[in-house]
XYZ file of C-alpha atoms in Angstrom:
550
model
C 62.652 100.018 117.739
C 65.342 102.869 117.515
C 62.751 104.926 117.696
C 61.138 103.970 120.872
C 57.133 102.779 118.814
C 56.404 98.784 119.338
C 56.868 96.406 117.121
C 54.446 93.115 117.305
C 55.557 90.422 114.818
C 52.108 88.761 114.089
C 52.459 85.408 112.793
C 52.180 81.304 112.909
C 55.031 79.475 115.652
C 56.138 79.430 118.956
C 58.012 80.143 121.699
C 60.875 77.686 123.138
C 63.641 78.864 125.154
C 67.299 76.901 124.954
C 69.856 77.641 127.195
C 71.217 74.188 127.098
C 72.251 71.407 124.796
C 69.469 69.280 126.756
C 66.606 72.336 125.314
C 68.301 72.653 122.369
C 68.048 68.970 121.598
C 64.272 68.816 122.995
C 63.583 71.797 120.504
C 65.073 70.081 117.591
C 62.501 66.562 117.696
C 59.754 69.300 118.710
C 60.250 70.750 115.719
C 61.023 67.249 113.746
C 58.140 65.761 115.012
C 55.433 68.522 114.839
C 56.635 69.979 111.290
C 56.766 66.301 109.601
C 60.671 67.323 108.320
C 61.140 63.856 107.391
C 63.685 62.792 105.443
C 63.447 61.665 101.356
C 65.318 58.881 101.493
C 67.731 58.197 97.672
C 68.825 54.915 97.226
C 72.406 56.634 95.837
C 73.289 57.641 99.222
C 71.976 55.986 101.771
C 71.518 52.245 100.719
C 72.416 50.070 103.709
C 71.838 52.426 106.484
C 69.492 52.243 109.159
C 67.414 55.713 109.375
C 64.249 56.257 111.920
C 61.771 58.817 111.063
C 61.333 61.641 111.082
C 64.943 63.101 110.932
C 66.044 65.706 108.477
C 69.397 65.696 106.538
C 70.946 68.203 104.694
C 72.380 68.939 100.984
C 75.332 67.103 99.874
C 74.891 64.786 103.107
C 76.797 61.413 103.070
C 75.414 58.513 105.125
C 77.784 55.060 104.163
C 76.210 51.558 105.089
C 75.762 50.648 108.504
C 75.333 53.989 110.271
C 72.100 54.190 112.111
C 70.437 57.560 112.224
C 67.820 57.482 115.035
C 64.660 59.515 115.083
C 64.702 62.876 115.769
C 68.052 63.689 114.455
C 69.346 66.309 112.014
C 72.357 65.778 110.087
C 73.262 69.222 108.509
C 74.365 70.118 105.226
C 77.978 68.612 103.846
C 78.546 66.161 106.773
C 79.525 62.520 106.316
C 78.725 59.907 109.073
C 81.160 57.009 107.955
C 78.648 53.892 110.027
C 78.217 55.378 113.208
C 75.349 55.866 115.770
C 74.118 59.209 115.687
C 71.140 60.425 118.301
C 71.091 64.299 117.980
C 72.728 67.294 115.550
C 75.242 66.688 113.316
C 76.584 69.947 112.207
C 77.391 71.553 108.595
C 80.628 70.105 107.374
C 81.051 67.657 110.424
C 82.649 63.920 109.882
C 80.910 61.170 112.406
C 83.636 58.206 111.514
C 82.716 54.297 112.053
C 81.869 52.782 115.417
C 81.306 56.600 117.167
C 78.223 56.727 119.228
C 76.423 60.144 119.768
C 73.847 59.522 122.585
C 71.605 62.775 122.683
C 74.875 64.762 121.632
C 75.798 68.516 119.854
C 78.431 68.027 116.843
C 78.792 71.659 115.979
C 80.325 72.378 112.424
C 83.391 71.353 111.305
C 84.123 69.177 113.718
C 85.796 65.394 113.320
C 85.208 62.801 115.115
C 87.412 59.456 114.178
C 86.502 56.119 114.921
C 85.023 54.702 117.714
C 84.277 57.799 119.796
C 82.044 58.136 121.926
C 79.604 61.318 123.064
C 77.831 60.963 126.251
C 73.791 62.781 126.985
C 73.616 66.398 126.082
C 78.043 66.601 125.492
C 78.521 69.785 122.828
C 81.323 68.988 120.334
C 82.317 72.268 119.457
C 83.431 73.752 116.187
C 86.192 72.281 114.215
C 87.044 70.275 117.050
C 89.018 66.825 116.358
C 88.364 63.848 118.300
C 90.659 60.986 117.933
C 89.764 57.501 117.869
C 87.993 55.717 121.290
C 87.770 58.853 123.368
C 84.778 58.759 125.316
C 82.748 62.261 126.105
C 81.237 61.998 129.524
C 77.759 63.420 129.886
C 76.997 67.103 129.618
C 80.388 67.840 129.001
C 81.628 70.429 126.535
C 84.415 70.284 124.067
C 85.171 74.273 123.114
C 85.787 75.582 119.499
C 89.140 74.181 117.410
C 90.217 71.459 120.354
C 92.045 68.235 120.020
C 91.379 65.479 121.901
C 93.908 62.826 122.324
C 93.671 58.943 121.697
C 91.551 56.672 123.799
C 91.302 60.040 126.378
C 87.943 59.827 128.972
C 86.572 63.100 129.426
C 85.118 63.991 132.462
C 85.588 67.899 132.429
C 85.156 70.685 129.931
C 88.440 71.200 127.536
C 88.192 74.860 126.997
C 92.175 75.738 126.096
C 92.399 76.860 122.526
C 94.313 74.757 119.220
C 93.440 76.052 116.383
C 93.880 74.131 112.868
C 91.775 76.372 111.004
C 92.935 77.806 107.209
C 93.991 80.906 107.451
C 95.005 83.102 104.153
C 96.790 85.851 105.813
C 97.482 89.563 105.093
C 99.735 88.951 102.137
C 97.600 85.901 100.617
C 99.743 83.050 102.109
C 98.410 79.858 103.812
C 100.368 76.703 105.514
C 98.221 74.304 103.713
C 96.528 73.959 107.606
C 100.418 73.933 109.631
C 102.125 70.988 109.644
C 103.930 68.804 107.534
C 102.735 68.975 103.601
C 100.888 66.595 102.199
C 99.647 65.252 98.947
C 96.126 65.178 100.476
C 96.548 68.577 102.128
C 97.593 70.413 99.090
C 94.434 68.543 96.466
C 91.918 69.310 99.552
C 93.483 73.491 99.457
C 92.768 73.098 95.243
C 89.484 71.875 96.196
C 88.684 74.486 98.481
C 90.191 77.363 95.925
C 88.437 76.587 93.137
C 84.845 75.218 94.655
C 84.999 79.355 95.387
C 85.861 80.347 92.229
C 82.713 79.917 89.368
C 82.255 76.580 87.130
C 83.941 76.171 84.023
C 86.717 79.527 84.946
C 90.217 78.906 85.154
C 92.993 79.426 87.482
C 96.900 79.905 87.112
C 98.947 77.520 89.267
C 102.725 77.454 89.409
C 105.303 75.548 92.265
C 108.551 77.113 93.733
C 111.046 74.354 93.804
C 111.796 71.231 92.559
C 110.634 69.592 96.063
C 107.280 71.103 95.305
C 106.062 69.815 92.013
C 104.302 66.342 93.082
C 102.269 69.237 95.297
C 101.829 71.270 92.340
C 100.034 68.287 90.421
C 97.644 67.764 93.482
C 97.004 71.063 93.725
C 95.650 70.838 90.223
C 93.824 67.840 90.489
C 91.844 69.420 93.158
C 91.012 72.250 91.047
C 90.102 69.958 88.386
C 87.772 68.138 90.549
C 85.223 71.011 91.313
C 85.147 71.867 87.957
C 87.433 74.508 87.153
C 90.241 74.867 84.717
C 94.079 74.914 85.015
C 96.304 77.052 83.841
C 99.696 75.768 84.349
C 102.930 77.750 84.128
C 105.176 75.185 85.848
C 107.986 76.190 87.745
C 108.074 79.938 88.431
C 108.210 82.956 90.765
C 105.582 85.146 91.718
C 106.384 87.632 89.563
C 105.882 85.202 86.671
C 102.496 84.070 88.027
C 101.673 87.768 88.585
C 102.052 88.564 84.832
C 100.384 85.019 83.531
C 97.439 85.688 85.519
C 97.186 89.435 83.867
C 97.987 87.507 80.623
C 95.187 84.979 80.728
C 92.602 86.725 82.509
C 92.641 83.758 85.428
C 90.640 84.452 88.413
C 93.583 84.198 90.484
C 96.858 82.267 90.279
C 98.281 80.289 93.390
C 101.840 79.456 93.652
C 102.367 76.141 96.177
C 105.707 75.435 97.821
C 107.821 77.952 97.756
C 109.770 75.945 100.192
C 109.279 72.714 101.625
C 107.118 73.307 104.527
C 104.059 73.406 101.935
C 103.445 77.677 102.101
C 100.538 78.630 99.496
C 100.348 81.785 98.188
C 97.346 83.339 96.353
C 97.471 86.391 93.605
C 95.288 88.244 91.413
C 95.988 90.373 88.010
C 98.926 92.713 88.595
C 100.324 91.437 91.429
C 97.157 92.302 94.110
C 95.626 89.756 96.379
C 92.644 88.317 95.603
C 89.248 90.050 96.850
C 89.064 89.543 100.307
C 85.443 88.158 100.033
C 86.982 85.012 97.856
C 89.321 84.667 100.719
C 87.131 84.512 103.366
C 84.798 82.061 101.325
C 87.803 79.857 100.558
C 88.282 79.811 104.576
C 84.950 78.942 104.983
C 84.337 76.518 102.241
C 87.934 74.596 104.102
C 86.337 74.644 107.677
C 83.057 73.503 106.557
C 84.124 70.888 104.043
C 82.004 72.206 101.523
C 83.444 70.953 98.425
C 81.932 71.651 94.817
C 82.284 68.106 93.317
C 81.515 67.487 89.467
C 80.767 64.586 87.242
C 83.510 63.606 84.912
C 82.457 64.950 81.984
C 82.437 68.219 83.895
C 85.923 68.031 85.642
C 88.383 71.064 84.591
C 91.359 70.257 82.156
C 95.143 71.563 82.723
C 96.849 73.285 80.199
C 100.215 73.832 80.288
C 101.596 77.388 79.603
C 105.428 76.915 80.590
C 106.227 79.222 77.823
C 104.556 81.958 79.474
C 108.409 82.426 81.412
C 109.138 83.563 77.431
C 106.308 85.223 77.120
C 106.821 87.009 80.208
C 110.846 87.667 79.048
C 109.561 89.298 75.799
C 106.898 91.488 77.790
C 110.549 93.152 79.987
C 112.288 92.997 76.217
C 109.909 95.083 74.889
C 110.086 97.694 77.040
C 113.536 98.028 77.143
C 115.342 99.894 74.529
C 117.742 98.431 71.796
C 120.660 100.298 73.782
C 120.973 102.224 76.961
C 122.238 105.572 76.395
C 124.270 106.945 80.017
C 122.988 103.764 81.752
C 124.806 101.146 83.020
C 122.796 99.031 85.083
C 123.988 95.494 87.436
C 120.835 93.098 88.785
C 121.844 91.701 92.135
C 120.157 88.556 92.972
C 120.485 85.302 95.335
C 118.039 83.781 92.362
C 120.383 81.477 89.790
C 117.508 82.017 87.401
C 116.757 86.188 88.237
C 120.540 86.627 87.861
C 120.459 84.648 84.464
C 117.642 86.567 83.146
C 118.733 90.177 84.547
C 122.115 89.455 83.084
C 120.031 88.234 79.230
C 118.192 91.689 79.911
C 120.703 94.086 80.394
C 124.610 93.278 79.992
C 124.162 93.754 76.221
C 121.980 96.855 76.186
C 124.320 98.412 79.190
C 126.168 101.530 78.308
C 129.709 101.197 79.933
C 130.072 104.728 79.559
C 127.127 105.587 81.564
C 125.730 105.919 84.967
C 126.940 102.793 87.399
C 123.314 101.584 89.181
C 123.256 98.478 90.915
C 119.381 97.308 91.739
C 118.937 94.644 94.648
C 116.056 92.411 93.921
C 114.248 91.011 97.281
C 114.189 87.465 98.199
C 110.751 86.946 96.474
C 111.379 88.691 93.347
C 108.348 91.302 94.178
C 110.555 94.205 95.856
C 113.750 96.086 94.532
C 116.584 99.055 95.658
C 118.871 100.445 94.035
C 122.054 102.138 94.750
C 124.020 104.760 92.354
C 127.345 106.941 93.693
C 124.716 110.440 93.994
C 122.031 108.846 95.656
C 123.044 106.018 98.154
C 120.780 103.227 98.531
C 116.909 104.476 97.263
C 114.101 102.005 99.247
C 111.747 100.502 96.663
C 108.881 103.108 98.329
C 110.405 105.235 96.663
C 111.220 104.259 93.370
C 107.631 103.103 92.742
C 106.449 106.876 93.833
C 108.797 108.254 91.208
C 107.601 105.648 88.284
C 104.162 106.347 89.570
C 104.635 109.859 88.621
C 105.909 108.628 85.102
C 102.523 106.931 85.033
C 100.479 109.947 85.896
C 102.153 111.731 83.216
C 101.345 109.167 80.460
C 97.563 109.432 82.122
C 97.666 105.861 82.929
C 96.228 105.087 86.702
C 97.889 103.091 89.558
C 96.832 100.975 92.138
C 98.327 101.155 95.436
C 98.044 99.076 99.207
C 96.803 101.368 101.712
C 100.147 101.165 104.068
C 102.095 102.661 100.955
C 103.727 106.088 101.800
C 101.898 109.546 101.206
C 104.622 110.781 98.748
C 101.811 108.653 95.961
C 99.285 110.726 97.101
C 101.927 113.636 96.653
C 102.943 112.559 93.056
C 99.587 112.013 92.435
C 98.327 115.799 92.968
C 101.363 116.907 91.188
C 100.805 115.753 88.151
C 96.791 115.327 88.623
C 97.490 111.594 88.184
C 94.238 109.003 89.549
C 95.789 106.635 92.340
C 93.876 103.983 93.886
C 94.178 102.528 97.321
C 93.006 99.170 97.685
C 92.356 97.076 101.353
C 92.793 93.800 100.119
C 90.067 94.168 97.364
C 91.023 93.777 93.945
C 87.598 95.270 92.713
C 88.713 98.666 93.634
C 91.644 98.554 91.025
C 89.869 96.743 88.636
C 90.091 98.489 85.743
C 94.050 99.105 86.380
C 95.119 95.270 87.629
C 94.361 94.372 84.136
C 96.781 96.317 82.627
C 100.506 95.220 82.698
C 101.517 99.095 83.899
C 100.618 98.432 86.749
C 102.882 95.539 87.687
C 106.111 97.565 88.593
C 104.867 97.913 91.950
C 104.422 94.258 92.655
C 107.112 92.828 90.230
C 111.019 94.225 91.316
C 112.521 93.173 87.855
C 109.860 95.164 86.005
C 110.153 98.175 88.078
C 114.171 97.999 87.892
C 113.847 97.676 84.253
C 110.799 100.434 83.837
C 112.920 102.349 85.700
C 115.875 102.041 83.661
C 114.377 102.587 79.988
C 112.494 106.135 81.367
C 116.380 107.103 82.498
C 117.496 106.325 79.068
C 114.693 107.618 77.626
C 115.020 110.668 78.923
C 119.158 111.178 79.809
C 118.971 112.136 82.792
C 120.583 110.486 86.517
C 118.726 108.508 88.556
C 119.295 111.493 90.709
C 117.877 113.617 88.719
C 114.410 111.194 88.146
C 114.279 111.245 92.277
C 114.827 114.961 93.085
C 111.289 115.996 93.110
C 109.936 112.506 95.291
C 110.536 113.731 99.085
C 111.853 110.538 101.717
C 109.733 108.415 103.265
C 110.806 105.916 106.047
C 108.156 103.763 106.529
C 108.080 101.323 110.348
C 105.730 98.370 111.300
C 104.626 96.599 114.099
C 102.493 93.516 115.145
C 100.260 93.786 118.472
C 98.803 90.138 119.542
C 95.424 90.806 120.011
C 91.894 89.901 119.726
C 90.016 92.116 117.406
C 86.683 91.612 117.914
C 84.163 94.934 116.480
C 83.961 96.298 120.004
C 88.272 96.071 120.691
C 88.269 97.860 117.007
C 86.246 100.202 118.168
C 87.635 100.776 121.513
C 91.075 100.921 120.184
C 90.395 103.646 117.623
C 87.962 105.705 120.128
C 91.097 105.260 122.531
C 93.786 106.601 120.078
C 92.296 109.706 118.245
C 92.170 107.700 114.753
C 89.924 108.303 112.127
C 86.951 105.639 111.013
C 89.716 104.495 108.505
C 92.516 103.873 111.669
C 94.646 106.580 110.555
C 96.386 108.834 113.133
C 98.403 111.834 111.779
C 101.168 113.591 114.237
C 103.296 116.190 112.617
C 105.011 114.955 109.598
C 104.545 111.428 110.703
C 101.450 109.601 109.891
C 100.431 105.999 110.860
C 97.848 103.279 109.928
C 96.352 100.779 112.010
C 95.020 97.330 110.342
C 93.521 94.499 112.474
C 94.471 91.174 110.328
C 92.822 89.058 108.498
C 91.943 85.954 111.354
C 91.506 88.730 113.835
C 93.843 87.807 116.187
C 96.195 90.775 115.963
C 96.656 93.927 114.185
C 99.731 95.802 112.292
C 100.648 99.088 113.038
C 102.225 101.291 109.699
C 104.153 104.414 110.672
C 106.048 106.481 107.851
C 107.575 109.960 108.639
C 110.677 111.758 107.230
C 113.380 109.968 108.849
C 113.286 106.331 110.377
C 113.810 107.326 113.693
C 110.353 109.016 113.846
C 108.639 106.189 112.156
C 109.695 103.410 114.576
C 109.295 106.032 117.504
C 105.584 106.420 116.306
C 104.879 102.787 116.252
C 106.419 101.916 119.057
C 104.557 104.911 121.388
C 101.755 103.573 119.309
C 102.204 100.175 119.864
C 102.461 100.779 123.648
C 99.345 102.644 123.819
C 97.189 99.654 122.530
C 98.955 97.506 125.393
C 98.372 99.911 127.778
C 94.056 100.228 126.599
C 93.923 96.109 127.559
C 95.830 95.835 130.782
């Protein structure tokens, strides 16, 4: 068709155009009723209800006693109807509770409707929307994508205005377990949906973040269990920790589950990197559909428990650490009672008191670390991973970096003919470097303070001395709310001067553009020699994608 000859598509069917629910509906028992899709009925599933041919339901369908199922329905793949009436499309995923009533109705995907509601002649349901119990949809009116509908509420109108209760896995691999309070159910249903992505029979690494956490923890891992996958289970620990145990056992990815008490989830794979983003995306989908992977009981995953992997993981830092320090004389600042206790076990008794005074400042989440010495001032933890990249290069081992790191890499990595890889959330791109444990000083802020501190010994030289040949780099970021659909993208980069890749280079100041991961915004990264310049560039940035929508 591009270029400009006919096409003619010669073969068996029709033509029926829909433009309504009413068409669509008509189209759906044309089809029923002239193709003979009628259903195989299996005693397993469907004893007790009430089902008129010809109507055609999907895989992994559940139909409970005393729903009727009139002819010339379709109840799609995954869906349960719980003893309701249902008269026209059920979609994939979609839960028709007791007592509802479709008349001649559209249930689109994902969508719940709780008991007793009712869905007048041609009404749309739209995706993931939730219905409580006894509303009543008036005829031919539409309910739009991810709405709530109250209690007992008569609809009369169309509810267009957005709520969304979708899970999203976000930039950095955290999820709220769907917003909200935590639950017990919430956090088994996120297992299930984690692991029905992840193959039969594998294995993933779980951990919890406080002591509030753990009765989530052991849901977590029952849902896991329950679509067949194995658990790996290193108790209470950081992400760091989790990092190195899912390097260690060759997991498909470890998730650590309330870090604080709001019920946060955060996903990882081998040395520190997020999971692929395609797992992500099917773990999304598998949650809004509701398309669990559910096994028998002799085919149920097992937990493990690998607590001692905090030892292991303690021996792993010991052994790259030398016996002494030699003009080194390092302090571990920490709000963690446990980081502090292990920094302290690490280094007070190899310290030289003689030596050069360093103080490293570990970030909240133990992934992150500065450090300060009397010659250098305060050195950002961009930096310090450039220089121990460089140490890398020069031992030929490879690195893995995000894409938003700083240039000076890239710089480190021509000087000393080093391969660096940049990675948009896709751990297959560093695959053959997540698996090895060099890699983990740029995800792990005790490892790189302590990497860091056995090539200064090593060597005997300053930290100033290990830094001289890494130039600054001040690095700025911004969010824009926004919707990123492929034609915004587009617009936006056509707009700005950016490359395919949404990189725009000014100068000595260079900035990266990255719409996020439920489209509904994008992050601007500037970096330039000072951090006046970056934050300038993001900003003018910034306003310039503004200005492109008013």
């Amino acid at each position: 068709m591009k270029s400009g000859e006919a096409v003619l598509l010669d073969g068996k069917g029709y033509y029926k155009r829909i433009t309504t629910p009413e068409a669509f509906l008509d189209c759906q028992r044309h089809m029923l009723y002239n193709e003979n899709m009628s259903l195989k009925l299996t005693e397993n599933n469907f004893s007790g209800a009430a089902i008129g041919e010809p109507v055609y339901i999907g895989e992994n369908v559940s139909v409970m006693s005393g729903s009727v199922i009139e002819s010339g329905s379709v109840i799609d793949n995954n869906a349960v109807v719980k003893g309701g009436k249902v008269n026209g499309y059920v979609g994939i995923g979609s839960v028709v509770s007791e007592r509802c009533d479709i008349n001649s109705a559209v249930v689109c995907r994902g969508a719940v409707l709780d008991s007793g509601v009712k869905c007048g002649e041609y009404s749309v349901i739209g995706e993931k929307a939730h219905i409580a119990s006894e509303a009543v949809i008036e005829k031919g009116v539409g309910i739009w994508s991810g709405k709530n509908v109250e209690e007992g509420a008569r609809l009369y109108e169309n509810v267009k205005r957005s709520s969304d209760s979708r899970l999203v896995i976000d930039e950095n691999g955290e999820c709220s377990l769907w917003g909200g309070e935590a639950t017990v159910q919430k956090a088994m249903l996120f297992g299930l949906c984690a692991a029905s992505a992840a193959k039969k029979g594998r294995s993933i690494v779980t951990a919890y973040g406080s002591d509030e956490s753990l009765l989530l923890k052991q849901a977590l891992d029952c849902g896991i269990c329950q679509a067949g996958v194995n658990v790996y289970s290193i108790g209470r620990a950081g992400i760091s920790e989790l990092s190195y145990a899912v390097n260690r056992f060759g997991g498909e990815f470890g998730i650590l589950i309330g870090a604080n008490i709001s019920g946060h989830a955060r996903l990882i794979s081998a040395g520190g990197m997020l999971p692929d983003e395609k797992l992500l995306d099917r773990i999304g989908s598998i949650a809004d559909d509701r398309a669990y992977r559910s096994v028998g009981l002799s085919q149920t995953g097992c937990v493990t428990d690998f607590s001692a992997v905090r030892e292991i993981y303690v021996a792993e830092l010991e052994k790259i650490l030398p016996d002494r320090f030699k003009g080194v004389n390092v302090d571990i600042r920490t709000y963690d009672v446990k980081k502090a206790t292990l920094a302290d076990r690490l280094f007070h008794v190899r310290n030289d008191i003689d030596g050069e005074r360093i103080i490293f400042n570990l970030s909240a989440d133990g992934t992150k670390v500065s450090a300060y010495s009397e010659k250098t001032s305060y050195v950002m933890w961009e930096k310090l991973v450039a220089m121990y990249a460089g140490v890398c290069f020069e031992k030929g081992l490879a690195v893995a970096l995000p894409e938003n790191f700083p240039s000076i890499a890239d710089a480190a990595a021509e000087d000393h003919c080093g391969r660096l890889y940049r990675y948009e959330n896709n751990a297959d791109i560093a695959k053959d470097v997540a698996v090895s444990t060099h890699n983990m000083f740029a995800y792990d802020g005790l490892y790189l303070a302590s990497a860091v501190t056995s090539y200064l010994s090593e060597q005997g030289i300053t930290l100033q001395k290990a830094l001289c040949d890494v130039p600054d780099a001040y690095t700025s970021s911004r969010f824009v709310g926004i919707t990123m659909s492929r034609e915004n993208k587009e617009k936006i980069f056509s707009e700005l001067g950016c490359s395919a890749e949404g990189e725009i280079t000014m100068g000595k100041t260079h900035a990266v553009i990255r719409p996020l991961r439920d489209k509904k915004g994008i992050t601007v990264f500037a970096e330039s020699v000072s951090c006046e310049q970056a934050a300038a560039f993001c900003e003018d940035i910034t306003s310039r994608i503004k200005g492109i929508f008013r």
